[in-house]
Coordinates of C-alpha atoms in Angstrom, one line a residue:
M19 CA 0.0 0.0 0.0
D20 CA 2.9 2.3 0.5
G21 CA 3.5 2.9 -3.2
T22 CA 7.1 4.1 -2.9
D23 CA 10.3 2.3 -2.1
D24 CA 11.7 2.9 1.3
R25 CA 15.2 4.3 0.3
N26 CA 17.9 5.1 2.7
D27 CA 18.8 8.7 3.4
A28 CA 21.7 8.7 1.0
D29 CA 19.3 8.2 -1.8
T30 CA 16.8 10.8 -0.9
G31 CA 19.1 13.4 0.6
G32 CA 16.9 13.6 3.7
A33 CA 19.8 13.2 6.1
G34 CA 23.4 13.0 6.3
T35 CA 24.0 16.3 4.7
G36 CA 21.9 18.1 7.3
D37 CA 19.1 20.6 6.8
S38 CA 21.6 23.6 6.6
D39 CA 22.8 22.3 3.3
T40 CA 19.7 21.4 1.4
G41 CA 16.7 21.7 3.7
G42 CA 14.7 19.6 1.3
A43 CA 14.6 22.6 -1.0
E44 CA 16.6 21.1 -3.8
T45 CA 17.1 17.5 -4.7
S46 CA 20.4 15.8 -5.3
P47 CA 20.6 13.3 -8.0
P48 CA 20.4 9.8 -6.7
A49 CA 23.4 7.8 -6.5
P50 CA 24.2 5.5 -9.5
G51 CA 22.4 2.3 -9.3
A52 CA 19.8 3.7 -6.7
D53 CA 17.0 2.0 -8.7
A54 CA 18.6 -1.4 -8.0
G55 CA 17.8 -1.0 -4.3
T56 CA 14.1 -1.0 -5.0
D57 CA 12.2 -3.8 -3.4
P58 CA 11.1 -6.3 -6.1
G59 CA 7.4 -5.9 -6.8
S60 CA 7.0 -2.6 -5.1
D61 CA 5.7 0.5 -6.8
T62 CA 8.0 2.9 -8.4
E63 CA 8.2 6.6 -7.8
A64 CA 6.2 7.1 -10.9
D65 CA 3.5 5.0 -9.5
S66 CA 3.7 6.9 -6.3
A67 CA 3.2 10.2 -8.1
A68 CA 0.4 8.9 -10.2
A69 CA -1.4 7.3 -7.2
D70 CA -1.0 10.5 -5.2
G71 CA -2.4 12.5 -8.1
S72 CA 0.1 15.2 -7.4
G73 CA 2.3 15.6 -10.4
T74 CA 4.6 14.2 -13.1
P75 CA 6.9 11.3 -12.1
A76 CA 10.5 12.0 -11.8
S77 CA 13.0 10.4 -14.3
A78 CA 15.8 8.2 -13.2
D79 CA 18.3 11.0 -13.2
G80 CA 16.2 13.0 -10.7
T81 CA 14.8 15.5 -13.2
T82 CA 11.3 16.1 -14.3
P83 CA 10.0 15.8 -17.8
A84 CA 7.9 18.6 -19.3
A85 CA 4.4 18.9 -18.0
P86 CA 1.7 17.3 -20.1
A87 CA -0.2 19.5 -22.5
T88 CA -3.4 19.8 -20.3
P89 CA -2.4 19.5 -16.6
A90 CA -5.3 19.1 -14.2
T91 CA -4.0 22.1 -12.1
P92 CA -0.8 23.9 -13.0
A93 CA 1.3 24.2 -9.9
A94 CA 2.9 27.5 -9.3
P95 CA 6.5 27.6 -8.3
A96 CA 7.0 27.7 -4.6
A97 CA 8.1 31.3 -3.8
P98 CA 8.3 33.3 -0.6
A99 CA 5.8 36.1 -0.3
T100 CA 8.3 38.8 0.8
T101 CA 11.6 39.9 -0.7
T102 CA 13.8 39.9 2.2
P103 CA 14.0 38.0 5.6
R104 CA 13.7 41.4 7.4
G105 CA 10.6 42.1 5.5
R106 CA 9.0 38.9 6.8
R107 CA 9.2 39.9 10.4
P108 CA 6.2 42.3 10.4
V109 CA 4.1 39.8 8.5
V110 CA 5.0 37.0 11.0
A111 CA 4.0 39.5 13.8
A112 CA 0.6 39.9 12.0
L113 CA 0.2 36.2 11.6
M114 CA 0.8 35.7 15.3
L115 CA -1.6 38.4 16.4
G116 CA -4.3 37.0 14.1
M117 CA -3.7 33.5 15.4
A118 CA -4.0 34.8 19.0
L119 CA -7.3 36.4 18.1
A120 CA -8.7 33.3 16.6
A121 CA -7.4 31.0 19.4
I122 CA -8.4 33.1 22.5
D123 CA -11.9 33.9 21.2
G124 CA -12.7 30.2 21.2
T125 CA -12.3 30.0 25.0
I126 CA -12.3 33.5 26.5
V127 CA -16.1 33.5 26.9
S128 CA -16.3 30.3 29.0
T129 CA -15.5 31.9 32.4
A130 CA -17.6 34.9 31.8
V131 CA -21.0 33.1 31.2
P132 CA -22.3 33.9 34.6
Q133 CA -21.9 37.7 34.1
I134 CA -23.2 37.5 30.6
V135 CA -26.3 35.5 31.5
G136 CA -27.0 37.8 34.5
D137 CA -26.9 40.8 32.2
L138 CA -28.6 39.5 29.0
G139 CA -30.6 36.5 30.2
G140 CA -30.9 33.5 27.9
F141 CA -29.5 30.8 30.2
T142 CA -31.1 28.0 28.2
V143 CA -29.3 28.9 25.0
F144 CA -26.0 30.2 26.1
S145 CA -24.1 27.2 24.9
W146 CA -24.6 28.6 21.4
L147 CA -22.1 31.2 22.2
F148 CA -19.5 28.5 21.8
S149 CA -21.3 26.3 19.4
G150 CA -22.2 29.1 17.0
Y151 CA -18.5 30.4 16.8
L152 CA -17.3 26.7 16.3
L153 CA -19.8 26.1 13.5
A154 CA -18.9 29.3 11.7
V155 CA -15.2 28.6 11.8
T156 CA -15.4 25.0 10.7
V157 CA -17.9 25.2 7.8
T158 CA -16.1 28.3 6.2
L159 CA -12.5 26.8 6.2
P160 CA -13.0 25.1 2.8
L161 CA -14.4 28.2 1.2
Y162 CA -11.6 30.4 2.4
G163 CA -9.0 27.9 1.4
K164 CA -10.4 27.9 -2.2
L165 CA -10.7 31.7 -2.3
S166 CA -7.1 32.1 -1.2
D167 CA -5.9 29.8 -4.0
T168 CA -8.0 31.7 -6.5
F169 CA -7.6 35.4 -5.5
G170 CA -4.6 35.3 -3.3
R171 CA -4.0 35.1 0.4
K172 CA -3.9 38.8 1.2
P173 CA -7.4 39.9 0.2
V174 CA -8.9 36.8 2.0
L175 CA -6.9 37.5 5.2
I176 CA -7.8 41.2 5.2
A177 CA -11.4 40.4 4.7
G178 CA -11.2 37.9 7.4
I179 CA -9.7 40.4 10.0
I180 CA -12.2 43.0 9.1
L181 CA -15.1 40.6 9.5
F182 CA -13.7 39.4 12.8
L183 CA -13.4 42.9 14.2
V184 CA -16.8 43.9 13.0
G185 CA -18.2 40.8 14.8
S186 CA -16.2 41.7 18.0
L187 CA -17.6 45.2 17.9
L188 CA -21.1 43.9 17.5
C189 CA -20.8 41.4 20.2
A190 CA -19.7 44.2 22.7
A191 CA -22.9 46.1 21.7
A192 CA -25.2 43.1 22.0
W193 CA -28.6 43.9 23.7
N194 CA -29.8 40.3 24.4
M195 CA -28.5 36.7 24.1
A196 CA -29.9 36.1 20.6
A197 CA -28.1 39.1 19.2
L198 CA -24.9 38.0 21.0
I199 CA -25.0 34.5 19.5
A200 CA -25.7 36.0 16.0
F201 CA -22.7 38.4 16.4
R202 CA -20.5 35.4 17.6
I203 CA -21.4 33.7 14.4
V204 CA -20.2 36.8 12.5
Q205 CA -16.9 36.6 14.5
G206 CA -16.6 32.9 13.6
L207 CA -17.0 33.7 9.9
G208 CA -13.9 35.9 10.2
G209 CA -12.1 33.4 12.5
G210 CA -12.4 30.8 9.7
A211 CA -10.5 33.0 7.3
L212 CA -7.8 33.7 10.1
Q213 CA -7.1 30.0 10.9
G214 CA -6.8 28.7 7.5
T215 CA -5.1 31.6 5.6
I216 CA -2.5 32.2 8.4
Q217 CA -1.4 28.7 8.1
T218 CA -1.2 28.9 4.4
I219 CA 0.7 32.2 4.4
A220 CA 3.2 30.7 6.8
A221 CA 4.0 28.0 4.4
D222 CA 4.3 30.5 1.5
L223 CA 6.7 32.8 3.5
Y224 CA 9.3 30.1 4.3
P225 CA 11.0 27.3 2.4
L226 CA 10.7 23.8 3.6
K227 CA 13.8 23.8 5.9
E228 CA 12.5 26.9 7.9
R229 CA 8.8 26.0 8.1
P230 CA 9.0 24.0 11.3
R231 CA 10.1 27.3 13.2
I232 CA 7.2 29.4 12.0
Q233 CA 4.8 26.6 12.5
A234 CA 6.2 26.0 16.1
R235 CA 5.7 29.7 16.8
L236 CA 2.1 29.6 15.6
S237 CA 1.5 26.5 17.7
T238 CA 2.9 28.2 20.7
V239 CA 0.7 31.3 20.2
W240 CA -2.4 29.0 19.7
A241 CA -1.7 26.9 22.8
T242 CA -0.9 29.9 25.0
S243 CA -3.9 31.9 23.8
S244 CA -6.3 28.9 24.3
V245 CA -5.1 28.3 27.9
A246 CA -5.0 32.2 28.7
G247 CA -8.5 32.6 27.3
P248 CA -10.6 31.5 30.3
V249 CA -8.3 33.4 32.7
A250 CA -8.5 36.6 30.6
G251 CA -12.3 36.2 30.3
G252 CA -12.7 35.8 34.1
L253 CA -10.5 38.7 35.0
L254 CA -12.3 41.1 32.5
A255 CA -15.9 39.9 33.6
G256 CA -15.0 40.2 37.2
Y257 CA -13.0 43.5 37.3
A258 CA -14.2 45.4 34.3
D259 CA -17.3 44.4 32.1
W260 CA -17.7 41.3 30.0
R261 CA -18.1 43.5 26.9
W262 CA -14.3 44.2 27.2
I263 CA -13.8 40.5 26.2
F264 CA -14.7 41.6 22.7
L265 CA -13.4 45.2 22.7
I266 CA -9.8 44.2 23.4
N267 CA -9.9 42.5 20.0
L268 CA -10.1 45.9 18.2
P269 CA -6.7 47.4 18.9
V270 CA -4.9 43.9 18.5
G271 CA -6.8 43.2 15.2
A272 CA -6.2 46.8 14.0
V273 CA -2.3 46.4 14.4
A274 CA -2.5 42.9 12.6
L275 CA -4.6 44.5 9.8
W276 CA -2.2 47.4 9.4
L277 CA 0.9 45.1 9.3
V278 CA -0.7 42.8 6.6
V279 CA -1.9 45.7 4.4
R280 CA 1.5 47.5 4.7
H281 CA 4.0 44.5 4.5
L282 CA 2.5 41.4 2.9
Q283 CA 3.6 41.3 -0.6
E284 CA 2.5 38.2 -2.7
P285 CA 4.5 37.3 -5.7
S286 CA 3.1 38.3 -9.1
R287 CA 1.2 35.7 -10.9
P288 CA 0.2 35.4 -14.5
R289 CA -3.3 36.6 -15.2
P290 CA -5.6 33.6 -16.0
A291 CA -7.0 33.3 -19.5
T292 CA -10.5 33.3 -18.1
R293 CA -12.1 35.1 -15.2
P294 CA -12.0 32.9 -12.1
R295 CA -15.3 31.7 -11.1
V296 CA -16.4 31.1 -7.4
D297 CA -18.5 28.0 -6.8
W298 CA -21.1 29.7 -4.6
A299 CA -23.5 26.8 -5.0
G300 CA -20.9 24.4 -3.7
A301 CA -19.9 26.8 -0.9
L302 CA -23.7 27.1 0.2
A303 CA -24.0 23.2 0.0
V304 CA -20.8 22.7 2.1
F305 CA -21.9 25.3 4.6
A306 CA -25.3 23.7 5.0
T307 CA -23.9 20.2 5.3
G308 CA -21.3 21.2 7.9
A309 CA -23.9 23.3 9.8
L310 CA -26.5 20.5 10.0
L311 CA -23.8 17.9 11.0
L312 CA -22.1 19.9 13.6
T313 CA -25.4 21.2 15.1
A314 CA -26.4 17.5 15.5
L315 CA -23.1 16.6 17.2
V316 CA -22.9 19.7 19.4
Q317 CA -26.5 19.7 20.7
G318 CA -27.2 16.0 20.6
G319 CA -27.3 14.6 24.3
V320 CA -27.4 18.2 25.6
A321 CA -30.4 20.1 24.1
W322 CA -32.3 16.9 23.2
P323 CA -31.6 13.0 23.5
W324 CA -29.5 11.4 20.9
F325 CA -32.3 9.2 19.4
S326 CA -34.9 11.9 19.6
A327 CA -36.6 13.3 16.5
P328 CA -34.4 16.5 16.3
S329 CA -31.1 14.4 16.4
L330 CA -32.3 11.9 13.8
G331 CA -33.7 14.7 11.6
L332 CA -30.5 16.6 11.7
F333 CA -28.3 13.5 11.0
G334 CA -30.6 12.5 8.1
A335 CA -30.7 16.0 6.6
S336 CA -26.9 16.3 6.9
A337 CA -26.6 13.0 5.0
L338 CA -28.8 14.2 2.3
M339 CA -27.0 17.5 2.0
A340 CA -23.7 15.6 1.8
A341 CA -25.0 13.6 -1.1
L342 CA -26.1 16.8 -2.8
T343 CA -22.8 18.5 -2.2
V344 CA -21.0 15.7 -4.0
V345 CA -23.3 16.1 -7.0
V346 CA -22.8 19.9 -7.0
E347 CA -19.0 19.7 -6.6
R348 CA -18.7 17.1 -9.4
R349 CA -20.4 19.5 -11.8
A350 CA -18.6 22.6 -10.7
A351 CA -15.8 24.1 -12.8
E352 CA -13.8 25.2 -9.8
P353 CA -15.3 23.2 -6.8
I354 CA -14.9 24.4 -3.2
I355 CA -13.6 20.9 -2.1
P356 CA -11.9 19.5 -5.3
G357 CA -12.0 15.7 -5.8
W358 CA -8.2 15.7 -5.8
V359 CA -8.2 16.4 -2.0
W360 CA -9.4 12.9 -1.5
R361 CA -7.9 11.1 -4.4
R362 CA -4.4 11.9 -3.5
R363 CA -3.1 9.4 -1.1
T364 CA -0.9 11.9 0.8
I365 CA -3.6 14.6 1.4
A366 CA -6.3 12.0 2.2
S367 CA -4.2 10.1 4.8
V368 CA -3.2 13.4 6.5
N369 CA -6.9 14.5 6.6
L370 CA -8.0 11.3 8.3
A371 CA -5.0 11.2 10.7
L372 CA -5.5 14.8 11.8
G373 CA -9.2 14.2 12.0
A374 CA -8.5 11.4 14.5
M375 CA -6.1 13.7 16.3
G376 CA -8.8 16.3 16.8
L377 CA -11.1 13.5 18.1
L378 CA -8.6 12.3 20.7
M379 CA -7.7 15.9 21.8
V380 CA -11.1 16.1 23.4
A381 CA -10.0 13.7 26.2
P382 CA -7.4 16.0 27.8
T383 CA -9.0 19.5 26.9
V384 CA -12.6 18.8 28.0
F385 CA -12.4 16.0 30.5
L386 CA -9.0 16.4 32.3
P387 CA -10.0 19.6 34.1
T388 CA -13.1 17.9 35.5
Y389 CA -11.0 14.9 36.6
A390 CA -8.5 17.3 38.3
Q391 CA -11.2 19.1 40.2
S392 CA -13.6 16.2 41.0
V393 CA -11.1 13.4 41.7
L394 CA -7.9 15.1 42.7
G395 CA -9.7 17.9 44.5
L396 CA -7.8 20.7 42.8
G397 CA -9.0 24.2 42.4
P398 CA -9.8 25.7 39.0
I399 CA -6.3 27.3 38.6
A400 CA -4.4 24.2 39.7
A401 CA -6.6 22.1 37.3
G402 CA -5.9 24.4 34.4
F403 CA -2.1 24.1 35.2
V404 CA -2.4 20.3 34.9
L405 CA -3.7 20.8 31.3
S406 CA -1.5 23.6 30.4
V407 CA 1.8 21.7 30.8
M408 CA 0.9 20.1 27.6
T409 CA 1.3 23.5 25.8
L410 CA 5.0 23.7 27.2
S411 CA 6.2 20.5 25.4
W412 CA 4.1 20.7 22.2
P413 CA 5.9 23.6 20.5
V414 CA 9.3 22.5 21.8
S415 CA 8.8 19.1 20.2
A416 CA 7.4 20.6 17.0
A417 CA 10.3 23.0 16.7
F418 CA 12.8 20.0 16.8
S419 CA 10.7 17.6 14.7
D420 CA 12.5 18.7 11.5
R421 CA 15.7 17.0 12.8
V422 CA 13.7 13.8 12.9
Y423 CA 11.7 13.9 9.7
N424 CA 14.8 15.1 7.7
R425 CA 16.3 11.6 8.7
I426 CA 13.4 9.2 8.7
G427 CA 10.7 11.0 6.7
F428 CA 7.4 12.7 7.5
R429 CA 5.4 9.6 7.7
R430 CA 7.6 7.7 10.0
T431 CA 8.0 10.8 12.3
A432 CA 4.3 11.1 12.6
M433 CA 3.8 7.5 13.3
L434 CA 6.5 7.7 16.0
G435 CA 4.7 10.6 17.6
M436 CA 1.2 9.0 17.5
G437 CA 2.5 5.7 18.6
A438 CA 3.9 7.4 21.7
A439 CA 0.6 9.2 22.2
L440 CA -1.2 5.9 22.0
L441 CA 0.9 4.5 24.9
I442 CA 0.5 7.6 27.0
L443 CA -3.3 7.6 26.6
L444 CA -3.5 3.9 27.6
A445 CA -1.3 4.8 30.7
F446 CA -3.8 7.3 32.1
P447 CA -6.3 4.6 33.4
L448 CA -3.4 3.0 35.2
L449 CA -2.8 6.0 37.3
P450 CA -3.4 5.3 41.1
Y451 CA -6.6 6.6 42.7
P452 CA -6.8 9.3 43.7
G453 CA -3.1 9.8 43.0
E454 CA -1.1 13.1 43.0
A455 CA -1.5 16.2 40.7
W456 CA 1.9 15.4 39.1
H457 CA 0.8 12.0 37.8
P458 CA -1.6 13.4 35.1
A459 CA 0.6 16.5 34.6
L460 CA 3.4 14.3 33.7
L461 CA 1.4 12.4 31.2
M462 CA 0.2 15.7 29.7
L463 CA 3.7 16.9 29.3
L464 CA 4.7 13.7 27.4
L465 CA 1.4 13.8 25.4
G466 CA 2.2 17.4 24.2
A467 CA 5.7 16.2 23.1
A468 CA 4.3 13.3 21.2
L469 CA 1.5 15.2 19.4
G470 CA 4.0 18.0 18.5
L471 CA 6.1 15.3 16.8
F472 CA 2.9 14.1 15.1
Q473 CA 1.0 17.2 13.9
L474 CA 3.7 19.5 12.6
P475 CA 5.5 17.0 10.2
L476 CA 2.1 16.2 8.7
I477 CA 1.2 19.8 8.2
V478 CA 4.5 20.9 6.8
G479 CA 4.8 17.7 4.7
V480 CA 1.3 17.9 3.1
Q481 CA 1.8 21.6 2.4
S482 CA 5.1 20.8 0.6
T483 CA 3.5 18.3 -1.8
V484 CA 1.4 20.9 -3.5
G485 CA 2.2 24.2 -5.4
W486 CA 1.1 27.7 -4.5
A487 CA -2.3 27.3 -6.3
E488 CA -3.3 24.4 -4.3
R489 CA -1.8 25.1 -0.9
G490 CA -4.7 27.1 0.5
T491 CA -7.2 24.4 -0.4
T492 CA -5.0 21.7 1.0
T493 CA -4.4 23.5 4.3
A494 CA -8.1 24.3 4.7
S495 CA -9.1 20.6 4.2
V496 CA -6.6 19.5 6.9
L497 CA -7.9 22.1 9.4
F498 CA -11.4 21.3 8.5
C499 CA -11.0 17.6 9.2
R500 CA -9.4 18.4 12.5
Q501 CA -12.3 20.6 13.5
V502 CA -14.8 18.0 12.5
G503 CA -12.9 15.5 14.6
Q504 CA -13.0 17.7 17.7
S505 CA -16.8 18.0 17.3
I506 CA -17.3 14.3 16.8
G507 CA -15.1 13.6 19.8
A508 CA -17.0 16.0 22.1
A509 CA -20.2 14.3 21.2
L510 CA -18.9 10.6 21.2
F511 CA -16.8 11.0 24.5
G512 CA -19.5 13.0 26.2
A513 CA -21.9 10.1 25.5
I514 CA -19.3 7.5 26.8
A515 CA -18.6 9.5 30.1
N516 CA -22.3 9.9 30.8
G517 CA -23.1 6.3 30.0
V518 CA -20.4 5.1 32.4
L519 CA -21.6 7.4 35.1
A520 CA -25.3 6.3 34.7
A521 CA -24.2 2.8 35.0
R522 CA -22.2 3.4 38.2
L523 CA -24.9 5.5 39.8
L524 CA -27.5 2.8 39.5
D525 CA -25.9 1.2 42.8
A526 CA -25.2 4.6 44.4
P527 CA -25.3 4.6 48.3
V528 CA -28.0 7.3 48.3
D529 CA -30.8 8.3 46.0
G530 CA -31.3 11.7 44.0
L531 CA -27.8 11.9 42.8
P532 CA -27.1 13.7 39.5
G533 CA -26.8 11.6 36.4
D534 CA -24.4 13.4 34.0
L535 CA -20.9 14.5 34.3
D536 CA -21.3 18.3 34.6
A537 CA -23.9 17.9 37.3
V538 CA -21.8 15.5 39.3
A539 CA -18.8 17.9 39.1
R540 CA -21.0 20.7 40.4
T541 CA -22.3 18.5 43.2
L542 CA -18.7 17.6 44.3
E543 CA -17.8 21.4 44.5
D544 CA -20.4 21.7 47.4
P545 CA -19.0 19.7 50.4
G546 CA -22.4 19.6 52.1
A547 CA -24.4 18.6 49.1
V548 CA -23.9 14.8 49.9
S549 CA -22.5 12.6 52.6
S550 CA -18.8 11.7 52.6
A551 CA -19.5 8.2 51.5
A552 CA -21.7 9.4 48.6
A553 CA -19.0 12.0 47.5
E554 CA -16.4 9.3 47.5
Y555 CA -18.6 7.0 45.4
L556 CA -19.1 10.0 42.9
R557 CA -15.4 10.6 42.8
R558 CA -14.7 7.0 41.8
A559 CA -17.6 7.1 39.2
V560 CA -15.9 10.2 37.6
D561 CA -12.6 8.5 37.7
A562 CA -14.0 5.5 35.9
A563 CA -15.8 7.7 33.4
V564 CA -12.7 9.7 32.5
D565 CA -10.7 6.4 32.3
H566 CA -13.1 5.2 29.6
V567 CA -12.7 8.4 27.8
Y568 CA -9.0 8.1 27.6
V569 CA -9.3 4.5 26.3
G570 CA -11.6 5.9 23.6
A571 CA -8.9 8.5 22.8
A572 CA -6.4 5.8 22.5
G573 CA -8.7 4.2 19.9
A574 CA -8.6 7.5 18.0
A575 CA -4.8 7.4 18.1
A576 CA -5.0 3.9 16.7
L577 CA -7.2 5.2 13.8
A578 CA -4.6 7.9 13.0
L579 CA -1.8 5.2 12.9
L580 CA -3.9 3.0 10.8
A581 CA -4.6 5.9 8.3
L582 CA -0.9 6.5 8.0
I583 CA 0.1 2.9 7.7
T584 CA -2.5 1.9 5.1
L585 CA -3.0 5.2 3.0
A586 CA 0.1 7.4 3.3
P587 CA 3.1 6.8 1.0
R588 CA 6.2 5.9 2.7
R589 CA 7.8 9.0 1.4
F590 CA 5.8 12.2 0.7
P591 CA 6.3 13.5 -2.8
V592 CA 7.6 16.8 -1.8
I593 CA 7.9 19.5 -4.5
A594 CA 11.5 20.5 -5.0
E595 CA 11.6 24.1 -4.4
P596 CA 13.6 26.1 -7.0
S597 CA 15.8 28.0 -4.4
D598 CA 16.2 28.9 -0.8
S599 CA 16.7 32.5 -1.7
P600 CA 13.8 34.6 -0.4
T601 CA 13.8 36.7 -3.7
A602 CA 10.5 36.3 -5.5
P603 CA 10.5 35.1 -9.2
D604 CA 10.4 37.6 -12.0
P605 CA 6.8 38.1 -12.8
A606 CA 7.7 38.8 -16.5
A607 CA 9.7 35.6 -16.9
T608 CA 8.1 32.7 -18.9
P609 CA 7.6 29.7 -16.8
T610 CA 9.8 26.8 -17.8
A611 CA 8.6 23.2 -18.0
S612 CA 10.1 22.4 -14.7
E613 CA 8.2 25.3 -13.1
A614 CA 4.9 24.1 -14.6
A615 CA 5.5 20.7 -13.2
P616 CA 7.9 21.0 -10.3
A617 CA 10.4 18.2 -9.5
R618 CA 9.5 16.1 -6.6
Q619 CA 11.6 14.7 -3.9
D620 CA 10.4 11.7 -1.9
R621 CA 10.8 12.5 1.9

């Protein structure tokens, strides 16, 4: 299934010379007789390129023949978006500010809910403050990815920042809960542009050997902002006013917008022969499908039972819309989600693997704080620290991952990281009861290191297998699958946890105990709510429920490994970048055959 021969590093140039020499940007001709080392009966590099759907197979001497007369999608040469390394600094600052805005607004509202509900009312629907934002971000990712490939990254990012700031201003002016939810959706529409386009621009700015550094910075910003969000929200709501949660976005976003407008310079591209067309019908179909599916996943088991009419109706409608979306996209000239996203083995395997990672991430981010407070007896701040240690090791591991994948390849590095994550997740149920706080903290520190070794090589690797004209769509598809995985994980693991609790509470020592995880956690916060024996029984029930969730997360890790083993090629067909020089190509120059169909280096 791997489709490429597993050559040693001397043949691919992935190691031995060090990333300071080549960095994966240029390929060295293989040693004479390299083809003799191919396993008999295995696929050749030509088969790998064809199966991956990503380009023209390389010839034996390492060069690439001229592109066919009618290529499916001409790949633009990989080129940095600014002319000098110094000129990239303000753009990177803008990307980090934009990433911080998108990350912090996903969590900053959580601790301010009491103040918001006390001012605006609407307790029964306040969960849509989170769900509405998540829905808008997720379902718009494919659209923004396609738009950035068609019209350029800069206009999409500018529009996203403006839309996000308009949504923030409207949220601050909301007069009731319905208005605030609607304006949070507007915010999410801008947040979708921020998430996808920032990751794509980061790949455009830097050649392959430098991408781990910028991606590690963005990962650090994302992790830090996500953890700091609840703290910032609580402080602003408690000592100022909850409306400042949204008003603080305005100066930060304004600085990011000014930096993008002033400093981001995209390389000139040939004007297309025909005017680009936007697949608005496909965009609407994708939006409707995602909205129906995510609404069913987010609200199922919360607003209504899983097997009730609303849940079944939403799942059925999302299935019908998915079928309609496939029909619409097949007929579209420029589909929002092109078929090649799933036909190419590299992209499809990364999408599935990162979707599984999004699913498993629900275990630590959603259930670990409850475990720390209910079972270990920690306060909210200490419980947050147990989770936040994961954000310390994740970016460090990601920053050093290039030293691993330059030697053993993207696929093997990701498999190494996810294999370690699988063992760590399985170790969680083996922790002693009740245990010490450093026990889960140590596991989270190790889990962050493992996932940093898994995620970044896949993102960098898949971005490096496509040219400029496909990078936005590819990046958006990866992020979209990760977001959908998180939504599925929240619904699935929530059902598992509540099912385990319900089974354990059937034999509870007292009657009238709550039956779901959130209610049990609130009961344990009040020492006088139940007897000491009942409280101990509830703690053990929560411990069992979270243990089952972590076993389920280990199953998601196994699915990610399975996707990489069975679908991903042994070596990613990386496009050989023409130069490590940050100078953009001459827009007046005529593209050569090798630029139209870039040479590929398996890595």
